[in-house]
CSV table of C-alpha atoms and ligand atoms in Angstrom, one decimal:
chain,number,residue,atom,x,y,z
A,1,MET,CA,14.3,-39.9,7.7
A,2,LEU,CA,11.8,-41.4,9.7
A,3,ILE,CA,12.0,-44.8,11.4
A,4,VAL,CA,8.5,-46.1,11.9
A,5,MET,CA,8.3,-48.8,14.7
A,6,ARG,CA,6.0,-51.7,14.9
A,7,HIS,CA,2.9,-51.4,17.2
A,8,ASP,CA,4.3,-53.9,19.5
A,9,ALA,CA,7.9,-52.4,19.6
A,10,THR,CA,9.3,-52.3,23.2
A,11,PRO,CA,10.8,-49.1,24.8
A,12,GLU,CA,14.1,-50.8,24.6
A,13,GLN,CA,13.8,-51.4,20.8
A,14,VAL,CA,12.9,-47.7,20.3
A,15,GLN,CA,16.0,-46.8,22.5
A,16,ALA,CA,18.3,-49.1,20.4
A,17,VAL,CA,17.1,-47.1,17.2
A,18,VAL,CA,17.9,-43.8,18.9
A,19,ASP,CA,21.3,-45.2,19.9
A,20,VAL,CA,22.3,-46.2,16.5
A,21,ILE,CA,21.3,-42.8,15.1
A,22,ASN,CA,23.4,-41.2,17.7
A,23,GLU,CA,26.3,-43.4,16.8
A,24,MET,CA,25.9,-42.5,13.1
A,25,GLY,CA,26.4,-38.9,14.1
A,26,TYR,CA,22.9,-37.7,13.6
A,27,GLU,CA,20.2,-36.5,16.0
A,28,ALA,CA,17.2,-38.6,17.0
A,29,ARG,CA,13.8,-37.4,17.8
A,30,PRO,CA,11.4,-40.1,19.2
A,31,MET,CA,7.9,-39.4,18.4
A,32,PRO,CA,5.5,-41.4,20.3
A,33,GLY,CA,2.0,-40.9,18.6
A,34,LYS,CA,-1.5,-42.1,18.8
A,35,GLN,CA,-1.3,-43.9,15.5
A,36,ARG,CA,2.3,-44.9,15.4
A,37,THR,CA,5.6,-44.5,17.2
A,38,ALA,CA,8.3,-43.3,15.0
A,39,VAL,CA,11.9,-42.0,15.6
A,40,GLY,CA,12.9,-39.0,13.3
A,41,LEU,CA,16.5,-38.7,12.2
A,42,VAL,CA,17.6,-35.1,11.7
A,43,GLY,CA,21.0,-33.4,11.1
A,44,ASN,CA,21.6,-35.0,7.7
A,45,ASP,CA,22.6,-33.1,4.7
A,46,GLY,CA,21.6,-35.5,2.0
A,47,LYS,CA,20.6,-39.3,1.9
A,48,VAL,CA,21.3,-41.4,4.9
A,49,ASN,CA,22.4,-45.0,4.6
A,50,ALA,CA,19.7,-46.8,6.4
A,51,ASP,CA,21.1,-50.3,6.3
A,52,ARG,CA,22.0,-50.5,10.0
A,53,LEU,CA,18.5,-49.1,11.2
A,54,GLU,CA,16.5,-51.6,8.8
A,55,SER,CA,17.7,-54.6,10.5
A,56,LEU,CA,17.0,-53.5,14.0
A,57,GLY,CA,14.3,-55.1,16.1
A,58,GLY,CA,10.9,-53.5,16.2
A,59,VAL,CA,11.5,-51.4,13.0
A,60,LEU,CA,8.5,-51.6,10.5
A,61,GLU,CA,9.6,-49.1,7.8
A,62,ILE,CA,11.9,-46.5,6.9
A,63,ILE,CA,10.5,-43.5,5.1
A,64,HIS,CA,12.9,-40.9,3.3
A,65,VAL,CA,11.3,-37.6,3.6
A,66,SER,CA,11.4,-36.3,0.1
A,67,GLN,CA,10.7,-32.4,1.0
A,68,PRO,CA,13.7,-30.2,1.9
A,69,TYR,CA,11.5,-29.2,5.0
A,70,LYS,CA,11.4,-32.5,7.1
A,71,GLN,CA,9.7,-32.2,10.4
A,72,VAL,CA,7.2,-29.6,9.0
A,73,SER,CA,6.1,-31.9,6.3
A,74,ARG,CA,3.0,-34.1,6.3
A,75,GLU,CA,5.3,-37.0,5.4
A,76,TRP,CA,6.8,-36.6,8.7
A,77,ARG,CA,3.6,-36.2,10.7
A,78,ASP,CA,0.1,-36.6,9.2
A,79,GLU,CA,-1.9,-35.6,12.3
A,80,PRO,CA,-2.5,-31.9,12.4
A,81,THR,CA,-0.5,-29.9,15.0
A,82,ILE,CA,-2.6,-28.1,17.4
A,83,VAL,CA,-1.1,-25.2,19.4
A,84,GLU,CA,-2.9,-24.6,22.7
A,85,LEU,CA,-2.7,-21.4,24.6
A,86,PRO,CA,-3.0,-20.9,28.2
A,87,ASN,CA,-6.6,-19.5,28.0
A,88,GLY,CA,-7.7,-22.8,26.3
A,89,THR,CA,-7.7,-21.4,22.6
A,90,ARG,CA,-6.8,-24.3,20.2
A,91,ILE,CA,-5.2,-23.5,16.9
A,92,GLY,CA,-4.9,-26.1,14.2
A,93,GLY,CA,-8.0,-28.5,14.9
A,94,SER,CA,-11.5,-28.0,13.8
A,95,GLU,CA,-12.0,-24.6,15.5
A,96,ILE,CA,-11.2,-21.3,14.0
A,97,ALA,CA,-9.1,-18.9,16.1
A,98,VAL,CA,-9.3,-15.2,15.9
A,99,MET,CA,-6.5,-12.8,16.8
A,100,ALA,CA,-7.5,-9.1,16.7
A,101,GLY,CA,-6.3,-5.9,18.0
A,102,PRO,CA,-4.5,-2.6,16.9
A,103,CYS,CA,-1.5,-2.5,14.8
A,104,SER,CA,0.5,-0.9,17.6
A,105,VAL,CA,-0.1,-0.8,21.4
A,106,GLU,CA,-0.6,3.0,22.0
A,107,SER,CA,-2.0,3.5,25.5
A,108,GLU,CA,-3.7,1.7,28.3
A,109,ALA,CA,-7.2,3.1,27.5
A,110,GLN,CA,-6.6,2.1,23.9
A,111,ILE,CA,-5.4,-1.5,24.4
A,112,VAL,CA,-7.6,-2.4,27.6
A,113,GLY,CA,-10.7,-0.8,26.0
A,114,VAL,CA,-10.3,-2.5,22.6
A,115,ALA,CA,-9.5,-5.9,24.3
A,116,GLN,CA,-12.9,-5.7,26.2
A,117,ARG,CA,-14.8,-5.1,23.0
A,118,LEU,CA,-12.9,-7.8,21.0
A,119,ARG,CA,-13.7,-10.3,23.8
A,120,GLU,CA,-17.3,-9.5,23.8
A,121,ALA,CA,-17.3,-10.0,20.0
A,122,GLY,CA,-15.8,-13.5,20.5
A,123,ALA,CA,-12.0,-13.1,19.9
A,124,THR,CA,-9.8,-15.0,22.3
A,125,ILE,CA,-6.4,-13.6,21.3
A,126,LEU,CA,-5.4,-10.0,21.4
A,127,ARG,CA,-2.7,-8.6,19.0
A,128,GLY,CA,-0.6,-5.4,19.3
A,129,GLY,CA,2.8,-4.4,18.4
A,130,ALA,CA,5.2,-3.1,21.0
A,131,PHE,CA,8.3,-3.3,18.7
A,132,LYS,CA,7.3,-2.3,15.4
A,133,PRO,CA,9.0,-3.0,12.0
A,134,ARG,CA,8.5,0.4,10.2
A,135,THR,CA,9.6,1.1,6.6
A,136,SER,CA,10.7,4.6,7.7
A,137,PRO,CA,13.1,5.1,10.6
A,138,TYR,CA,11.2,8.3,11.5
A,139,ALA,CA,7.7,6.5,11.9
A,140,PHE,CA,6.5,5.3,15.3
A,141,GLN,CA,8.7,2.4,16.4
A,142,GLY,CA,6.3,1.2,19.3
A,143,MET,CA,6.3,1.5,22.9
A,144,GLY,CA,8.7,-1.2,23.7
A,145,GLU,CA,8.5,-2.8,27.1
A,146,ALA,CA,5.9,-0.3,28.2
A,147,GLY,CA,3.8,-1.7,25.5
A,148,LEU,CA,4.2,-5.2,26.6
A,149,LYS,CA,3.2,-4.3,30.1
A,150,LEU,CA,0.0,-3.0,28.8
A,151,LEU,CA,-0.6,-6.1,26.9
A,152,ALA,CA,-0.2,-8.1,29.9
A,153,LEU,CA,-2.6,-5.8,31.7
A,154,ALA,CA,-5.2,-6.2,29.1
A,155,ARG,CA,-4.8,-9.9,29.3
A,156,GLN,CA,-5.3,-9.9,32.9
A,157,GLU,CA,-8.5,-7.9,32.4
A,158,SER,CA,-10.0,-9.7,29.4
A,159,GLY,CA,-8.6,-13.3,29.7
A,160,MET,CA,-7.4,-13.1,26.1
A,161,SER,CA,-4.1,-14.5,25.1
A,162,ILE,CA,-1.6,-12.2,23.6
A,163,VAL,CA,0.5,-12.2,20.4
A,164,THR,CA,3.2,-9.6,19.8
A,165,GLU,CA,6.2,-9.2,17.6
A,166,ALA,CA,9.8,-9.8,18.4
A,167,LEU,CA,11.8,-7.6,16.1
A,168,ASP,CA,15.2,-8.8,16.9
A,169,GLU,CA,17.2,-10.8,19.4
A,170,GLU,CA,17.4,-7.9,21.7
A,171,SER,CA,13.6,-7.7,22.0
A,172,LEU,CA,13.1,-11.5,21.9
A,173,ALA,CA,13.8,-12.3,25.5
A,174,LEU,CA,11.3,-9.4,26.6
A,175,VAL,CA,8.7,-10.5,24.2
A,176,ALA,CA,9.0,-14.1,25.3
A,177,ALA,CA,8.7,-13.0,29.0
A,178,TYR,CA,5.3,-11.5,28.2
A,179,ALA,CA,3.7,-13.0,25.3
A,180,ASP,CA,1.7,-16.2,24.8
A,181,ILE,CA,2.7,-16.3,21.1
A,182,ILE,CA,5.7,-14.8,19.7
A,183,GLN,CA,5.2,-13.2,16.4
A,184,ILE,CA,8.0,-13.2,13.7
A,185,GLY,CA,7.1,-10.6,11.1
A,186,ALA,CA,7.2,-10.8,7.4
A,187,ARG,CA,10.4,-9.0,7.2
A,188,ASN,CA,12.1,-11.3,9.6
A,189,MET,CA,10.8,-14.5,7.9
A,190,GLN,CA,14.3,-15.5,6.9
A,191,ASN,CA,16.2,-14.1,9.9
A,192,PHE,CA,17.4,-17.5,10.6
A,193,SER,CA,19.2,-16.8,13.8
A,194,LEU,CA,16.2,-15.0,15.2
A,195,LEU,CA,14.2,-18.2,14.2
A,196,ARG,CA,16.5,-20.3,16.0
A,197,ARG,CA,16.6,-18.3,19.1
A,198,ALA,CA,12.7,-17.8,19.1
A,199,GLY,CA,12.4,-21.7,18.7
A,200,ARG,CA,14.6,-22.1,21.8
A,201,THR,CA,12.1,-20.1,23.9
A,202,GLY,CA,9.7,-22.9,23.7
A,203,LYS,CA,6.8,-20.5,23.3
A,204,PRO,CA,4.3,-20.9,20.2
A,205,ILE,CA,5.7,-18.8,17.2
A,206,LEU,CA,3.4,-17.1,14.8
A,207,LEU,CA,5.5,-17.0,11.6
A,208,LYS,CA,4.4,-14.7,9.0
A,209,ARG,CA,5.2,-15.2,5.4
A,210,GLY,CA,7.7,-12.8,3.8
A,211,MET,CA,6.4,-10.5,1.1
A,212,ALA,CA,8.8,-12.1,-1.6
A,213,ALA,CA,8.8,-15.6,-0.1
A,214,THR,CA,7.4,-18.8,-1.7
A,215,VAL,CA,5.5,-21.3,0.2
A,216,LYS,CA,8.6,-23.6,0.2
A,217,ASP,CA,10.6,-20.7,1.6
A,218,LEU,CA,8.1,-20.3,4.5
A,219,LEU,CA,8.0,-24.0,5.2
A,220,LEU,CA,11.9,-24.0,5.3
A,221,SER,CA,11.8,-21.1,7.7
A,222,ALA,CA,9.3,-22.9,10.0
A,223,GLU,CA,11.7,-26.0,9.9
A,224,TYR,CA,14.4,-23.7,11.6
A,225,VAL,CA,11.9,-23.5,14.6
A,226,LEU,CA,11.1,-27.1,14.7
A,227,ALA,CA,14.8,-28.1,14.3
A,228,GLU,CA,15.2,-26.3,17.9
A,229,GLY,CA,12.7,-28.9,19.2
A,230,ASN,CA,9.8,-26.4,19.2
A,231,GLY,CA,6.9,-27.8,17.2
A,232,GLN,CA,4.5,-25.0,18.3
A,233,VAL,CA,4.5,-23.0,15.1
A,234,ILE,CA,1.5,-21.2,13.4
A,235,LEU,CA,2.0,-20.1,9.9
A,236,CYS,CA,0.4,-16.9,8.6
A,237,GLU,CA,-0.5,-15.9,5.1
A,238,ARG,CA,-0.1,-11.9,5.0
A,239,GLY,CA,0.1,-11.2,1.3
A,240,VAL,CA,2.9,-11.0,-1.1
A,241,ARG,CA,4.0,-8.2,-3.3
A,242,GLY,CA,2.1,-7.9,-6.5
A,243,PHE,CA,2.2,-5.6,-9.5
A,244,ASP,CA,-1.3,-4.1,-9.0
A,245,THR,CA,-1.4,-1.0,-6.8
A,246,HIS,CA,-5.0,-1.3,-6.0
A,247,THR,CA,-4.1,-3.1,-2.9
A,248,ARG,CA,-1.1,-3.0,-0.4
A,249,ASN,CA,-0.3,-6.7,-1.0
A,250,LEU,CA,-1.7,-9.6,-2.9
A,251,LEU,CA,-3.2,-11.9,-0.2
A,252,ASP,CA,-2.4,-15.4,-1.6
A,253,LEU,CA,-5.4,-17.6,-0.5
A,254,THR,CA,-4.1,-20.4,-2.6
A,255,ALA,CA,-1.2,-20.8,0.0
A,256,ILE,CA,-3.9,-21.9,2.5
A,257,PRO,CA,-4.9,-25.2,0.8
A,258,VAL,CA,-1.3,-25.6,-0.5
A,259,VAL,CA,0.2,-25.5,2.9
A,260,LYS,CA,-2.6,-27.7,4.2
A,261,SER,CA,-1.6,-30.4,1.9
A,262,LEU,CA,2.2,-30.0,2.4
A,263,SER,CA,2.4,-29.5,6.2
A,264,HIS,CA,0.7,-30.4,9.5
A,265,LEU,CA,1.1,-26.9,10.9
A,266,PRO,CA,-1.8,-24.6,11.4
A,267,ILE,CA,-2.0,-21.7,9.0
A,268,ILE,CA,-4.0,-18.5,9.5
A,269,ALA,CA,-4.6,-15.5,7.3
A,270,ASP,CA,-3.9,-11.8,7.9
A,271,PRO,CA,-6.3,-9.8,5.5
A,272,SER,CA,-5.3,-6.6,7.0
A,273,HIS,CA,-1.8,-6.5,5.7
A,274,GLY,CA,-2.8,-8.6,3.0
A,275,THR,CA,-5.2,-5.8,1.5
A,276,GLY,CA,-4.1,-2.7,3.3
A,277,LEU,CA,-7.5,-1.3,2.9
A,278,ARG,CA,-10.2,-1.4,5.6
A,279,ALA,CA,-13.1,-2.0,3.1
A,280,LYS,CA,-11.3,-5.0,1.7
A,281,VAL,CA,-10.5,-6.7,4.9
A,282,ILE,CA,-14.0,-8.2,5.6
A,283,PRO,CA,-14.5,-9.9,2.3
A,284,MET,CA,-10.9,-11.4,2.2
A,285,ALA,CA,-11.4,-12.6,5.8
A,286,ARG,CA,-14.5,-14.4,5.0
A,287,ALA,CA,-12.7,-15.9,1.9
A,288,ALA,CA,-9.8,-17.0,4.0
A,289,VAL,CA,-12.0,-18.9,6.4
A,290,ALA,CA,-13.9,-20.5,3.4
A,291,ALA,CA,-10.5,-21.5,1.9
A,292,GLY,CA,-9.7,-23.5,5.1
A,293,ALA,CA,-7.7,-21.1,7.3
A,294,ASP,CA,-7.4,-22.2,10.9
A,295,GLY,CA,-7.7,-18.5,12.0
A,296,LEU,CA,-7.4,-15.0,11.2
A,297,MET,CA,-5.4,-12.1,12.3
A,298,VAL,CA,-7.4,-8.9,12.0
A,299,GLU,CA,-6.3,-5.2,13.0
A,300,VAL,CA,-9.0,-3.5,14.9
A,301,HIS,CA,-8.5,0.0,16.4
A,302,PRO,CA,-11.0,1.9,18.5
A,303,ASP,CA,-10.1,5.1,16.5
A,304,PRO,CA,-8.5,4.3,13.2
A,305,GLU,CA,-8.2,7.8,12.1
A,306,ARG,CA,-5.8,8.5,14.9
A,307,ALA,CA,-4.0,5.2,14.9
A,308,MET,CA,-0.2,5.6,15.1
A,309,SER,CA,0.2,2.8,12.4
A,310,ASP,CA,-1.9,1.1,9.9
A,311,GLY,CA,-5.1,3.1,10.6
A,312,ALA,CA,-6.2,2.7,6.8
A,313,GLN,CA,-6.5,-0.9,7.2
A,314,SER,CA,-7.9,-1.2,10.7
A,315,LEU,CA,-11.5,-2.1,11.3
A,316,TYR,CA,-13.8,-0.3,13.4
A,317,PRO,CA,-14.9,-2.4,16.5
A,318,GLU,CA,-18.5,-2.5,15.1
A,319,GLN,CA,-17.2,-3.9,11.7
A,320,PHE,CA,-15.2,-6.6,13.6
A,321,GLU,CA,-18.4,-7.6,15.6
A,322,GLU,CA,-20.1,-8.0,12.1
A,323,LEU,CA,-17.2,-10.0,10.7
A,324,MET,CA,-17.3,-12.4,13.6
A,325,GLU,CA,-21.0,-13.1,13.2
A,326,GLN,CA,-20.3,-13.7,9.4
A,327,ILE,CA,-17.4,-16.1,9.9
A,328,ALA,CA,-19.5,-18.1,12.3
A,329,VAL,CA,-21.9,-18.9,9.7
A,330,ILE,CA,-19.0,-19.6,7.2
A,331,ALA,CA,-17.4,-22.0,9.7
A,332,GLU,CA,-20.6,-23.9,10.3
A,333,ALA,CA,-21.1,-24.3,6.5
A,334,ILE,CA,-17.7,-26.1,6.2
A,335,GLY,CA,-18.2,-28.2,9.2
A,336,ARG,CA,-16.0,-26.0,11.6
A,337,GLU,CA,-16.8,-23.7,14.4
A,338,LEU,CA,-15.1,-20.6,16.1
A,339,VAL,CA,-13.1,-21.2,19.3
A,340,PRO,CA,-15.5,-20.8,22.1
A,341,SER,CA,-15.7,-17.2,23.3
A,342,LEU,CA,-14.4,-16.3,26.6
A,343,THR,CA,-17.7,-14.7,27.8
A,344,GLY,CA,-19.4,-18.1,27.4
A,345,ARG,CA,-21.8,-16.8,24.9
A,346,PRO,CA,-21.7,-18.2,21.4
A,347,VAL,CA,-21.0,-15.7,18.7
A,348,ARG,CA,-24.4,-15.0,17.1
A,349,ALA,CA,-24.7,-16.4,13.7
A,350,VAL,CA,-26.6,-13.9,11.4
A,351,VAL,CA,-28.3,-15.6,8.4
B,401,PEP,C1,2.0,-6.6,11.9
B,401,PEP,O1,1.5,-7.7,12.2
B,401,PEP,O2,1.7,-5.5,12.5
B,401,PEP,C2,3.1,-6.7,11.0
B,401,PEP,C3,4.0,-5.7,10.8
B,401,PEP,O3,2.9,-7.6,10.0
B,401,PEP,P1,3.9,-8.1,8.8
B,401,PEP,O4,5.0,-8.5,9.4
B,401,PEP,O5,3.0,-9.2,8.2
B,401,PEP,O6,4.0,-6.9,7.9
B,402,MN,MN1,0.2,-3.5,11.1
């Protein structure tokens, strides 16, 4: 439930609303905003009797949020959430942010070298897994903390922000200490205790859609993070399981406009895991931007044939450069632009 305050409500009147909510046994979330000041009421399971609140001074209206996800919904907050990273990248506004890098961090030469090329091409966020969720227990599981250290080195050399996955509660504290964005992978989308703990770190969270999750499930998982007081969540469509074996997953591009209408949170697309095939990544990345995605996550490897994971879906750096030029044109066509590059040079638009 949302208690919307009048424009001329005094801080004392807002406090009185907070006090009554607390007395009723719920949690109050004051939300001073540009357009309106409101106080959110959370912690209720079912409808709240609003009689006491309605009669308080300064209260304009009471909105019962109809969706099961409350703080994530557009009813709760209409302004888009913008996640801002230490290097100035903003995700969720008019700019399109690009996260790129290998599936796994493998060596210093690999990650520092590719970061340099990605930065030159205009990407501002570097991805790379140090803790990998692999289907087989015998497959490469990631470099662990050594990989995080290499990501930090690549950040220092390139100025890019870094996003990397926390696989479990054990790796979470380590990942939080190094990363600018903590990734919660598809397989962990409904690991609710991990979501709560990740929320409590206060760091931006990239939440990937589970491969059998509905959009509603995704938004309810995001609600776990917001319920911990962390509103810095970026959603990611990365494909769901389909019945057609031509691609690894079915990249659900409709989820992008659907999420946009239901939530104020930014949503990006991952056409690499979404297709599993290098040749399909560029067309689907272009389509995702055209569909209104706030950004992309793309796997790029300097030598995909030798990649320790996901080589078949990793772009060559030259292909990534081409993709950046193409999405710069698409962004412009829909009244958006790419996040300014770290080199100060605009991404060249090829027409
Ligand atoms: C990844 O980004 O490398 C990854 C494992 O993604 P997902 O959780 O979407 O499979
Ligand atoms: Mn991968």
